PDB file of C-alpha atoms and ligand atoms in Angstrom:
ATOM      1  CA  MET A   1      -9.895   3.122 213.545  1.00 98.00           C
ATOM      2  CA  ILE A   2      -9.946   0.262 211.715  1.00 98.00           C
ATOM      3  CA  LEU A   3      -8.665  -0.573 208.148  1.00 98.00           C
ATOM      4  CA  LEU A   4      -9.484  -3.960 205.694  1.00 98.00           C
ATOM      5  CA  ALA A   5      -9.144  -4.545 202.871  1.00 98.00           C
ATOM      6  CA  ASN A   6      -8.327  -7.526 200.084  1.00 96.00           C
ATOM      7  CA  CYS A   7      -5.073  -8.718 199.048  1.00 92.00           C
ATOM      8  CA  GLU A   8      -5.160  -6.652 195.357  1.00 91.00           C
ATOM      9  CA  ALA A   9      -5.378  -3.614 198.176  1.00 93.00           C
ATOM     10  CA  GLU A  10      -1.104  -4.041 199.432  1.00 92.00           C
ATOM     11  CA  PRO A  11      -0.040  -0.595 196.937  1.00 94.00           C
ATOM     12  CA  GLY A  12      -2.324   1.616 198.859  1.00 97.00           C
ATOM     13  CA  PHE A  13      -3.076   0.047 201.599  1.00 98.00           C
ATOM     14  CA  PHE A  14      -0.161   2.005 203.739  1.00 97.00           C
ATOM     15  CA  HIS A  15      -1.804   5.455 202.005  1.00 98.00           C
ATOM     16  CA  SER A  16      -4.843   4.654 203.936  1.00 98.00           C
ATOM     17  CA  VAL A  17      -3.493   3.555 207.278  1.00 98.00           C
ATOM     18  CA  THR A  18      -1.850   7.183 207.370  1.00 98.00           C
ATOM     19  CA  ALA A  19      -4.689   9.153 206.524  1.00 98.00           C
ATOM     20  CA  LEU A  20      -6.690   7.563 208.922  1.00 98.00           C
ATOM     21  CA  LYS A  21      -4.090   8.141 211.952  1.00 97.00           C
ATOM     22  CA  ALA A  22      -3.753  11.798 210.264  1.00 98.00           C
ATOM     23  CA  GLY A  23      -7.313  13.003 211.135  1.00 98.00           C
ATOM     24  CA  THR A  24      -9.211  12.280 207.385  1.00 98.00           C
ATOM     25  CA  GLY A  25     -12.583  10.654 207.312  1.00 98.00           C
ATOM     26  CA  ALA A  26     -12.754   7.404 206.296  1.00 98.00           C
ATOM     27  CA  VAL A  27     -14.425   7.731 203.211  1.00 98.00           C
ATOM     28  CA  ASP A  28     -11.840   9.980 201.796  1.00 98.00           C
ATOM     29  CA  ALA A  29      -9.044   7.885 203.640  1.00 98.00           C
ATOM     30  CA  LEU A  30      -9.696   4.796 202.101  1.00 98.00           C
ATOM     31  CA  VAL A  31     -10.938   6.599 198.507  1.00 98.00           C
ATOM     32  CA  GLU A  32      -7.033   8.095 198.749  1.00 98.00           C
ATOM     33  CA  GLY A  33      -5.701   4.588 199.456  1.00 98.00           C
ATOM     34  CA  ILE A  34      -7.314   3.160 195.754  1.00 98.00           C
ATOM     35  CA  GLY A  35      -6.210   5.198 194.028  1.00 97.00           C
ATOM     36  CA  HIS A  36      -2.806   4.315 194.717  1.00 97.00           C
ATOM     37  CA  VAL A  37      -4.094   0.451 193.911  1.00 97.00           C
ATOM     38  CA  GLU A  38      -5.619   2.074 190.465  1.00 96.00           C
ATOM     39  CA  ALA A  39      -2.276   3.409 189.395  1.00 95.00           C
ATOM     40  CA  ASP A  40      -0.242  -0.011 189.625  1.00 93.00           C
ATOM     41  CA  PRO A  41      -0.004  -1.900 186.521  1.00 92.00           C
ATOM     42  CA  ALA A  42       1.228  -4.578 188.552  1.00 91.00           C
ATOM     43  CA  VAL A  43      -2.026  -5.257 190.249  1.00 90.00           C
ATOM     44  CA  ARG A  44      -3.392  -7.569 187.441  1.00 86.00           C
ATOM     45  CA  SER A  45      -7.097  -7.101 188.177  1.00 86.00           C
ATOM     46  CA  VAL A  46      -7.661  -3.225 188.588  1.00 90.00           C
ATOM     47  CA  GLY A  47      -7.404   0.255 187.160  1.00 91.00           C
ATOM     48  CA  TYR A  48      -4.176   0.161 185.188  1.00 91.00           C
ATOM     49  CA  GLY A  49      -3.417  -3.720 185.489  1.00 91.00           C
ATOM     50  CA  GLY A  50      -7.123  -4.849 184.855  1.00 92.00           C
ATOM     51  CA  TRP A  51      -8.782  -6.692 181.778  1.00 92.00           C
ATOM     52  CA  PRO A  52     -11.008  -5.037 179.033  1.00 94.00           C
ATOM     53  CA  ASN A  53     -14.344  -6.480 178.223  1.00 95.00           C
ATOM     54  CA  MET A  54     -15.084  -8.779 175.168  1.00 95.00           C
ATOM     55  CA  ILE A  55     -14.736  -6.038 172.464  1.00 96.00           C
ATOM     56  CA  GLY A  56     -11.420  -5.246 174.128  1.00 95.00           C
ATOM     57  CA  GLU A  57     -12.273  -1.985 175.747  1.00 96.00           C
ATOM     58  CA  MET A  58     -11.638  -0.980 179.576  1.00 96.00           C
ATOM     59  CA  GLU A  59     -14.826  -0.526 181.467  1.00 97.00           C
ATOM     60  CA  CYS A  60     -13.865  -0.388 185.342  1.00 97.00           C
ATOM     61  CA  ASP A  61     -16.746   0.011 187.984  1.00 98.00           C
ATOM     62  CA  ALA A  62     -16.187   1.554 190.817  1.00 98.00           C
ATOM     63  CA  GLY A  63     -18.153   2.487 194.741  1.00 98.00           C
ATOM     64  CA  VAL A  64     -17.963   4.951 197.387  1.00 98.00           C
ATOM     65  CA  MET A  65     -20.278   4.371 201.009  1.00 98.00           C
ATOM     66  CA  ASP A  66     -20.146   6.404 203.301  1.00 98.00           C
ATOM     67  CA  GLY A  67     -21.891   4.797 206.161  1.00 98.00           C
ATOM     68  CA  THR A  68     -22.717   7.488 208.513  1.00 98.00           C
ATOM     69  CA  THR A  69     -24.865   9.419 206.278  1.00 98.00           C
ATOM     70  CA  ARG A  70     -25.659   5.918 204.415  1.00 98.00           C
ATOM     71  CA  GLU A  71     -24.797   7.914 201.127  1.00 98.00           C
ATOM     72  CA  VAL A  72     -23.069   6.542 198.032  1.00 98.00           C
ATOM     73  CA  GLY A  73     -21.689   7.419 194.428  1.00 98.00           C
ATOM     74  CA  ALA A  74     -20.874   4.378 192.426  1.00 98.00           C
ATOM     75  CA  VAL A  75     -19.989   4.423 188.838  1.00 98.00           C
ATOM     76  CA  GLY A  76     -19.931   1.524 186.291  1.00 98.00           C
ATOM     77  CA  ALA A  77     -18.415   0.461 182.598  1.00 98.00           C
ATOM     78  CA  VAL A  78     -16.491   3.091 183.110  1.00 98.00           C
ATOM     79  CA  PRO A  79     -14.562   3.982 180.530  1.00 97.00           C
ATOM     80  CA  ARG A  80     -11.512   5.737 179.814  1.00 94.00           C
ATOM     81  CA  THR A  81     -11.340   7.028 183.421  1.00 95.00           C
ATOM     82  CA  LEU A  82      -8.990   6.824 186.377  1.00 93.00           C
ATOM     83  CA  PRO A  83      -9.220   6.907 189.103  1.00 96.00           C
ATOM     84  CA  VAL A  84     -12.332   5.381 189.048  1.00 97.00           C
ATOM     85  CA  ALA A  85     -13.191   5.210 193.193  1.00 98.00           C
ATOM     86  CA  ARG A  86     -12.199   8.507 192.812  1.00 98.00           C
ATOM     87  CA  LEU A  87     -15.420   9.548 190.331  1.00 98.00           C
ATOM     88  CA  ALA A  88     -17.229   7.730 191.945  1.00 98.00           C
ATOM     89  CA  ARG A  89     -16.719  10.114 195.218  1.00 98.00           C
ATOM     90  CA  GLU A  90     -17.739  12.882 193.014  1.00 98.00           C
ATOM     91  CA  VAL A  91     -20.925  11.622 192.171  1.00 98.00           C
ATOM     92  CA  MET A  92     -21.409  11.001 195.655  1.00 98.00           C
ATOM     93  CA  ARG A  93     -20.728  14.589 196.308  1.00 98.00           C
ATOM     94  CA  ARG A  94     -21.306  16.818 193.625  1.00 98.00           C
ATOM     95  CA  LEU A  95     -24.775  15.035 192.406  1.00 98.00           C
ATOM     96  CA  PRO A  96     -28.268  14.542 193.147  1.00 98.00           C
ATOM     97  CA  HIS A  97     -27.703  10.764 191.894  1.00 98.00           C
ATOM     98  CA  VAL A  98     -26.402   7.287 193.314  1.00 98.00           C
ATOM     99  CA  MET A  99     -24.452   6.168 189.484  1.00 98.00           C
ATOM    100  CA  LEU A 100     -24.027   7.417 186.858  1.00 98.00           C
ATOM    101  CA  THR A 101     -22.516   4.542 183.921  1.00 98.00           C
ATOM    102  CA  GLY A 102     -21.018   4.383 180.683  1.00 98.00           C
ATOM    103  CA  ALA A 103     -21.257   7.501 178.361  1.00 98.00           C
ATOM    104  CA  GLY A 104     -22.796   9.613 180.874  1.00 98.00           C
ATOM    105  CA  ALA A 105     -19.929   8.532 183.600  1.00 98.00           C
ATOM    106  CA  ARG A 106     -17.482   9.556 180.842  1.00 98.00           C
ATOM    107  CA  ARG A 107     -19.577  12.411 180.241  1.00 98.00           C
ATOM    108  CA  PHE A 108     -19.182  13.578 184.095  1.00 98.00           C
ATOM    109  CA  ALA A 109     -15.750  13.000 184.260  1.00 98.00           C
ATOM    110  CA  ASP A 110     -14.934  15.150 181.425  1.00 98.00           C
ATOM    111  CA  GLU A 111     -16.905  17.789 182.983  1.00 97.00           C
ATOM    112  CA  SER A 112     -15.058  16.962 186.571  1.00 98.00           C
ATOM    113  CA  GLY A 113     -11.377  17.387 185.180  1.00 97.00           C
ATOM    114  CA  PHE A 114     -10.448  13.533 184.953  1.00 97.00           C
ATOM    115  CA  ILE A 115      -8.489  13.182 181.536  1.00 94.00           C
ATOM    116  CA  SER A 116      -9.251  10.840 179.368  1.00 94.00           C
ATOM    117  CA  ASP A 117      -6.973   7.724 179.130  1.00 90.00           C
ATOM    118  CA  GLU A 118      -6.932   4.265 176.918  1.00 87.00           C
ATOM    119  CA  MET A 119      -5.476   2.368 180.043  1.00 91.00           C
ATOM    120  CA  LEU A 120      -5.288  -0.657 178.473  1.00 93.00           C
ATOM    121  CA  HIS A 121      -2.022  -2.924 179.859  1.00 93.00           C
ATOM    122  CA  PRO A 122       0.314  -4.212 176.907  1.00 93.00           C
ATOM    123  CA  ASP A 123      -0.080  -7.746 178.395  1.00 92.00           C
ATOM    124  CA  SER A 124      -3.988  -7.671 178.707  1.00 92.00           C
ATOM    125  CA  ALA A 125      -4.924  -6.840 175.085  1.00 93.00           C
ATOM    126  CA  ARG A 126      -1.765  -9.269 174.680  1.00 94.00           C
ATOM    127  CA  VAL A 127      -4.263 -12.740 175.903  1.00 91.00           C
ATOM    128  CA  TRP A 128      -7.576 -10.848 175.692  1.00 92.00           C
ATOM    129  CA  TRP A 129      -6.703 -11.250 171.957  1.00 93.00           C
ATOM    130  CA  ASP A 130      -5.386 -14.411 172.153  1.00 92.00           C
ATOM    131  CA  LYS A 131      -7.740 -16.189 174.211  1.00 90.00           C
ATOM    132  CA  LEU A 132     -10.891 -14.275 171.928  1.00 91.00           C
ATOM    133  CA  GLU A 133      -8.542 -15.052 168.657  1.00 91.00           C
ATOM    134  CA  GLY A 134      -9.011 -18.464 168.402  1.00 90.00           C
ATOM    135  CA  LEU A 135     -12.892 -19.016 169.165  1.00 92.00           C
ATOM    136  CA  LEU A 136     -13.020 -17.205 166.255  1.00 94.00           C
ATOM    137  CA  ASP A 137     -13.158 -18.646 162.127  1.00 94.00           C
ATOM    138  CA  PRO A 138     -11.945 -16.241 159.459  1.00 95.00           C
ATOM    139  CA  ALA A 139     -15.012 -15.012 158.590  1.00 96.00           C
ATOM    140  CA  GLN A 140     -15.366 -13.747 162.326  1.00 95.00           C
ATOM    141  CA  ARG A 141     -12.667 -12.770 162.998  1.00 95.00           C
ATOM    142  CA  ALA A 142     -12.459 -10.387 159.829  1.00 95.00           C
ATOM    143  CA  ALA A 143     -16.354  -8.926 160.965  1.00 96.00           C
ATOM    144  CA  PHE A 144     -15.015  -9.049 164.268  1.00 95.00           C
ATOM    145  CA  PRO A 145     -16.220  -6.967 166.436  1.00 96.00           C
ATOM    146  CA  ASP A 146     -19.576  -6.471 164.608  1.00 96.00           C
ATOM    147  CA  LEU A 147     -20.827 -10.084 165.640  1.00 96.00           C
ATOM    148  CA  PRO A 148     -23.606 -11.457 167.532  1.00 95.00           C
ATOM    149  CA  LEU A 149     -21.037 -12.009 170.644  1.00 95.00           C
ATOM    150  CA  ALA A 150     -23.114 -13.398 173.135  1.00 94.00           C
ATOM    151  CA  PRO A 151     -22.502 -16.734 171.047  1.00 91.00           C
ATOM    152  CA  PHE A 152     -18.822 -16.394 172.537  1.00 89.00           C
ATOM    153  CA  SER A 153     -19.921 -15.635 176.359  1.00 89.00           C
ATOM    154  CA  LYS A 154     -19.882 -18.290 178.264  1.00 84.00           C
ATOM    155  CA  ALA A 155     -16.834 -20.128 176.109  1.00 85.00           C
ATOM    156  CA  ILE A 156     -14.575 -16.816 177.120  1.00 85.00           C
ATOM    157  CA  THR A 157     -16.014 -15.383 180.261  1.00 80.00           C
ATOM    158  CA  ASP A 158     -14.550 -18.736 182.527  1.00 70.00           C
ATOM    159  CA  PRO A 159     -16.050 -17.672 186.801  1.00 68.00           C
ATOM    160  CA  GLU A 160     -13.396 -19.757 188.099  1.00 65.00           C
ATOM    161  CA  ARG A 161     -10.886 -17.834 186.762  1.00 65.00           C
ATOM    162  CA  VAL A 162     -12.787 -13.893 187.394  1.00 66.00           C
ATOM    163  CA  ARG A 163      -9.986 -11.461 188.719  1.00 68.00           C
ATOM    164  CA  ASP A 164     -10.337  -9.642 191.673  1.00 79.00           C
ATOM    165  CA  THR A 165     -11.710  -6.751 192.984  1.00 91.00           C
ATOM    166  CA  THR A 166     -10.469  -4.624 195.543  1.00 96.00           C
ATOM    167  CA  VAL A 167     -11.771  -3.543 198.617  1.00 98.00           C
ATOM    168  CA  PHE A 168     -11.575  -1.433 201.501  1.00 98.00           C
ATOM    169  CA  LEU A 169     -13.509  -1.272 204.986  1.00 98.00           C
ATOM    170  CA  GLY A 170     -12.843   1.649 207.600  1.00 98.00           C
ATOM    171  CA  ARG A 171     -13.766   3.243 210.747  1.00 98.00           C
ATOM    172  CA  ASP A 172     -12.065   6.589 211.641  1.00 98.00           C
ATOM    173  CA  SER A 173     -10.810   8.760 214.297  1.00 97.00           C
ATOM    174  CA  GLY A 174     -14.670   9.790 215.117  1.00 98.00           C
ATOM    175  CA  GLY A 175     -16.592   6.290 214.445  1.00 98.00           C
ATOM    176  CA  ASP A 176     -17.287   7.251 210.526  1.00 98.00           C
ATOM    177  CA  MET A 177     -16.892   4.054 208.689  1.00 98.00           C
ATOM    178  CA  ALA A 178     -16.586   3.351 204.726  1.00 98.00           C
ATOM    179  CA  ALA A 179     -16.476   0.696 202.376  1.00 98.00           C
ATOM    180  CA  VAL A 180     -15.142   1.412 198.734  1.00 98.00           C
ATOM    181  CA  THR A 181     -14.493  -0.346 195.950  1.00 98.00           C
ATOM    182  CA  SER A 182     -12.628  -0.345 192.355  1.00 97.00           C
ATOM    183  CA  THR A 183     -12.175  -2.984 189.931  1.00 96.00           C
ATOM    184  CA  SER A 184     -12.172  -3.639 185.817  1.00 94.00           C
ATOM    185  CA  GLY A 185     -14.745  -6.149 185.923  1.00 93.00           C
ATOM    186  CA  TRP A 186     -14.261 -10.099 184.713  1.00 90.00           C
ATOM    187  CA  ALA A 187     -11.715 -10.139 181.741  1.00 90.00           C
ATOM    188  CA  TRP A 188     -14.151 -11.278 178.449  1.00 92.00           C
ATOM    189  CA  LYS A 189     -17.306  -9.496 179.975  1.00 94.00           C
ATOM    190  CA  TYR A 190     -19.812  -8.553 177.474  1.00 96.00           C
ATOM    191  CA  PRO A 191     -19.796  -5.267 176.945  1.00 97.00           C
ATOM    192  CA  GLY A 192     -21.473  -3.028 179.481  1.00 97.00           C
ATOM    193  CA  ARG A 193     -21.534  -5.975 182.016  1.00 97.00           C
ATOM    194  CA  LEU A 194     -21.897  -5.159 185.285  1.00 97.00           C
ATOM    195  CA  GLY A 195     -20.286  -6.802 189.158  1.00 96.00           C
ATOM    196  CA  ASP A 196     -21.448  -5.706 192.377  1.00 98.00           C
ATOM    197  CA  SER A 197     -18.445  -3.689 192.780  1.00 98.00           C
ATOM    198  CA  PRO A 198     -20.652  -0.386 191.740  1.00 98.00           C
ATOM    199  CA  ILE A 199     -24.176  -1.634 192.954  1.00 98.00           C
ATOM    200  CA  PRO A 200     -24.652  -0.806 197.156  1.00 98.00           C
ATOM    201  CA  GLY A 201     -25.931  -4.063 199.193  1.00 98.00           C
ATOM    202  CA  ALA A 202     -24.198  -6.296 196.645  1.00 98.00           C
ATOM    203  CA  GLY A 203     -20.428  -5.565 196.640  1.00 98.00           C
ATOM    204  CA  PHE A 204     -20.359  -3.005 199.005  1.00 98.00           C
ATOM    205  CA  TYR A 205     -22.348  -1.551 202.050  1.00 99.00           C
ATOM    206  CA  ALA A 206     -21.604   0.692 205.385  1.00 98.00           C
ATOM    207  CA  ASP A 207     -23.901   2.063 208.049  1.00 98.00           C
ATOM    208  CA  SER A 208     -21.878   3.319 211.031  1.00 98.00           C
ATOM    209  CA  ARG A 209     -23.566   2.320 213.430  1.00 98.00           C
ATOM    210  CA  PHE A 210     -23.229  -1.043 212.626  1.00 98.00           C
ATOM    211  CA  GLY A 211     -20.746  -2.325 210.872  1.00 98.00           C
ATOM    212  CA  ALA A 212     -19.164  -2.874 207.094  1.00 98.00           C
ATOM    213  CA  ALA A 213     -19.133  -5.550 204.304  1.00 98.00           C
ATOM    214  CA  ALA A 214     -18.055  -6.191 201.041  1.00 98.00           C
ATOM    215  CA  CYS A 215     -17.580  -8.588 198.246  1.00 97.00           C
ATOM    216  CA  THR A 216     -14.859 -10.048 195.873  1.00 96.00           C
ATOM    217  CA  HIS A 217     -14.932 -12.773 193.209  1.00 93.00           C
ATOM    218  CA  THR A 218     -18.411 -13.351 191.445  1.00 93.00           C
ATOM    219  CA  GLY A 219     -20.128 -10.410 191.503  1.00 95.00           C
ATOM    220  CA  GLU A 220     -22.894 -11.862 189.628  1.00 95.00           C
ATOM    221  CA  MET A 221     -24.028 -14.096 193.470  1.00 96.00           C
ATOM    222  CA  THR A 222     -23.224 -11.426 196.296  1.00 97.00           C
ATOM    223  CA  MET A 223     -25.913  -9.149 193.686  1.00 98.00           C
ATOM    224  CA  ARG A 224     -28.108 -12.745 194.189  1.00 98.00           C
ATOM    225  CA  SER A 225     -27.742 -12.435 197.486  1.00 98.00           C
ATOM    226  CA  ALA A 226     -27.692  -8.653 198.294  1.00 98.00           C
ATOM    227  CA  THR A 227     -24.414 -10.444 200.573  1.00 98.00           C
ATOM    228  CA  ALA A 228     -22.695  -7.019 201.848  1.00 98.00           C
ATOM    229  CA  HIS A 229     -26.485  -5.395 203.014  1.00 98.00           C
ATOM    230  CA  ALA A 230     -27.025  -8.538 204.421  1.00 98.00           C
ATOM    231  CA  VAL A 231     -24.085  -9.165 206.541  1.00 98.00           C
ATOM    232  CA  VAL A 232     -24.586  -5.070 207.816  1.00 98.00           C
ATOM    233  CA  HIS A 233     -28.635  -5.631 208.181  1.00 98.00           C
ATOM    234  CA  ALA A 234     -28.087  -9.086 209.906  1.00 98.00           C
ATOM    235  CA  MET A 235     -26.128  -7.186 212.714  1.00 98.00           C
ATOM    236  CA  GLN A 236     -28.453  -3.923 212.754  1.00 98.00           C
ATOM    237  CA  LEU A 237     -30.525  -7.404 213.868  1.00 98.00           C
ATOM    238  CA  GLY A 238     -28.434  -7.128 216.678  1.00 98.00           C
ATOM    239  CA  LEU A 239     -26.553 -10.368 215.415  1.00 98.00           C
ATOM    240  CA  ASP A 240     -23.051  -9.977 216.551  1.00 98.00           C
ATOM    241  CA  LEU A 241     -20.150  -9.646 213.426  1.00 98.00           C
ATOM    242  CA  ASP A 242     -19.622 -13.634 213.220  1.00 98.00           C
ATOM    243  CA  GLN A 243     -22.654 -14.843 213.601  1.00 98.00           C
ATOM    244  CA  ALA A 244     -24.169 -11.823 210.691  1.00 98.00           C
ATOM    245  CA  VAL A 245     -21.514 -13.205 208.395  1.00 98.00           C
ATOM    246  CA  GLU A 246     -22.345 -16.747 208.547  1.00 97.00           C
ATOM    247  CA  ALA A 247     -25.513 -15.867 208.074  1.00 98.00           C
ATOM    248  CA  ALA A 248     -24.850 -14.285 204.830  1.00 98.00           C
ATOM    249  CA  ALA A 249     -22.429 -16.550 203.728  1.00 97.00           C
ATOM    250  CA  ARG A 250     -25.256 -19.264 204.519  1.00 97.00           C
ATOM    251  CA  ASP A 251     -27.668 -17.645 202.299  1.00 97.00           C
ATOM    252  CA  LEU A 252     -24.821 -17.165 199.532  1.00 96.00           C
ATOM    253  CA  LEU A 253     -24.144 -20.963 199.667  1.00 95.00           C
ATOM    254  CA  THR A 254     -28.769 -21.989 199.213  1.00 96.00           C
ATOM    255  CA  LEU A 255     -28.039 -20.112 195.324  1.00 96.00           C
ATOM    256  CA  GLU A 256     -27.990 -23.166 193.603  1.00 94.00           C
ATOM    257  CA  THR A 257     -26.314 -22.146 190.141  1.00 93.00           C
ATOM    258  CA  GLY A 258     -23.799 -20.056 189.312  1.00 91.00           C
ATOM    259  CA  PHE A 259     -20.036 -20.177 190.516  1.00 88.00           C
ATOM    260  CA  LEU A 260     -20.226 -19.267 193.803  1.00 87.00           C
ATOM    261  CA  GLY A 261     -16.350 -20.850 194.414  1.00 84.00           C
ATOM    262  CA  GLU A 262     -14.051 -18.179 195.553  1.00 85.00           C
ATOM    263  CA  VAL A 263     -16.617 -15.356 196.670  1.00 93.00           C
ATOM    264  CA  VAL A 264     -15.185 -14.143 199.843  1.00 95.00           C
ATOM    265  CA  ILE A 265     -16.740 -11.527 201.614  1.00 97.00           C
ATOM    266  CA  HIS A 266     -14.982  -9.013 204.224  1.00 98.00           C
ATOM    267  CA  ALA A 267     -16.851  -7.751 207.641  1.00 98.00           C
ATOM    268  CA  ILE A 268     -16.014  -4.828 210.136  1.00 98.00           C
ATOM    269  CA  ASP A 269     -18.404  -4.314 212.955  1.00 98.00           C
ATOM    270  CA  ALA A 270     -18.436  -1.159 214.937  1.00 97.00           C
ATOM    271  CA  THR A 271     -16.750  -2.076 217.433  1.00 96.00           C
ATOM    272  CA  GLY A 272     -13.446  -2.318 215.736  1.00 96.00           C
ATOM    273  CA  ARG A 273     -13.343  -6.592 215.209  1.00 98.00           C
ATOM    274  CA  HIS A 274     -13.072  -7.719 211.988  1.00 98.00           C
ATOM    275  CA  ARG A 275     -13.791 -11.152 210.388  1.00 98.00           C
ATOM    276  CA  VAL A 276     -12.822 -12.375 206.406  1.00 97.00           C
ATOM    277  CA  VAL A 277     -14.246 -15.860 205.401  1.00 96.00           C
ATOM    278  CA  ASN A 278     -14.529 -17.227 201.907  1.00 94.00           C
ATOM    279  CA  LEU A 279     -16.420 -19.800 200.398  1.00 91.00           C
ATOM    280  CA  LEU A 280     -16.043 -23.504 198.777  1.00 81.00           C
ATOM    281  CA  GLY A 281     -12.833 -21.512 197.696  1.00 70.00           C
ATOM    282  CA  ARG A 282      -9.453 -24.584 197.181  1.00 71.00           C
ATOM    283  CA  ALA A 283      -7.516 -22.204 198.962  1.00 83.00           C
ATOM    284  CA  PRO A 284      -7.298 -18.794 201.971  1.00 90.00           C
ATOM    285  CA  VAL A 285      -7.187 -15.417 200.473  1.00 91.00           C
ATOM    286  CA  SER A 286      -4.765 -13.314 202.265  1.00 94.00           C
ATOM    287  CA  TYR A 287      -5.893 -10.003 203.241  1.00 97.00           C
ATOM    288  CA  TRP A 288      -4.766  -6.824 204.877  1.00 98.00           C
ATOM    289  CA  ILE A 289      -5.825  -5.414 208.386  1.00 98.00           C
ATOM    290  CA  TRP A 290      -4.439  -2.319 210.379  1.00 98.00           C
ATOM    291  CA  THR A 291      -5.811  -1.103 213.777  1.00 98.00           C
ATOM    292  CA  PRO A 292      -4.063   1.329 216.519  1.00 96.00           C
ATOM    293  CA  GLU A 293      -2.901  -1.825 218.088  1.00 96.00           C
ATOM    294  CA  MET A 294      -0.810  -2.855 215.679  1.00 96.00           C
ATOM    295  CA  ALA A 295       2.712  -1.162 214.555  1.00 92.00           C
ATOM    296  CA  GLU A 296       2.616  -1.874 211.444  1.00 95.00           C
ATOM    297  CA  PRO A 297      -0.052  -3.441 209.147  1.00 97.00           C
ATOM    298  CA  GLU A 298      -0.449  -6.809 208.859  1.00 97.00           C
ATOM    299  CA  ARG A 299      -1.312  -9.503 205.674  1.00 97.00           C
ATOM    300  CA  ARG A 300      -3.440 -12.210 207.177  1.00 98.00           C
ATOM    301  CA  LEU A 301      -5.248 -15.459 205.644  1.00 96.00           C
ATOM    302  CA  SER A 302      -9.016 -15.166 205.021  1.00 95.00           C
ATOM    303  CA  GLU A 303     -10.807 -18.527 206.859  1.00 94.00           C
ATOM    304  CA  GLN A 304     -12.683 -20.896 204.636  1.00 92.00           C
ATOM    305  CA  PHE A 305     -16.487 -20.808 206.269  1.00 90.00           C
ATOM    306  CA  GLN A 306     -17.991 -24.445 207.328  1.00 80.00           C
ATOM    307  CA  SER A 307     -21.779 -24.561 207.026  1.00 77.00           C
TER     308      SER A 307
HETATM  309  N1  LIG B 401     -16.832  -8.633 192.420  1.00 57.35           N
HETATM  310  C1  LIG B 401     -16.052  -7.952 190.771  1.00 57.35           C
HETATM  311  C2  LIG B 401     -17.434  -8.120 189.737  1.00 57.35           C
HETATM  312  O1  LIG B 401     -17.656  -9.221 189.993  1.00 57.35           O
HETATM  313  O2  LIG B 401     -16.539  -7.553 189.343  1.00 57.35           O
END
């Protein structure tokens, strides 16, 4: 068994460890833990602690992948819904589809018994409007949000201050691997924007034969390089975990436009090894790791990737 998650995962990590120890399958153990992260308003990037889009509405993204069947469930830009990773799990379980977005995802949430919840944290609402208000002239303020938003997009969505995601990767006692993600996405994002968290192959991927990977920070970059799949596919082609992560990181570094700083690749392999690297980041970021040899989960620091 193994469980790896990024630093935001703290409120749920122990719950996933407990579930794995009790014999719960990887997908459900990870969905269980991530639900606790989404419910904790102290985690300022996911669920109740997350950030609204440019018009002040919460739109969350999540993805779930079963590494044994390679089935995926994903939801994107879902309004008024928590726990959103569990909704992605329901897409995988109950529909012949991989991904639902927006109003369709909310409709499915209603059908699946999820309450409708505005879920906008008062501090997120305050920070959102304080920053936006400064960019609008009086006429625009009066018209808001019925005005073209694209002119404000670059000014307000600063990729250097993107808030993050939570990602969980795990392997259960039966050898099944899973990847689960959840996020509210970039603060002040254009309505309908999807990051990498609901995109299989970009923000997450799992194949129980080889390994699993997930990314945090600027999803616009990992979508362009299909980074999570790149890691796992490299292992399928015979590279070991270290070589696979390094190959995917080098590929990201060939992107000459966009904001790559702070992207972090998290990966595990089918033998129970793990690797976490940050690209061009100013400082290492912490992550959580647990294997059965450890008395307690450990918080460790990522490694700065050197090309
Ligand atoms: N990595 C999360 C996002 O870009 O939304």
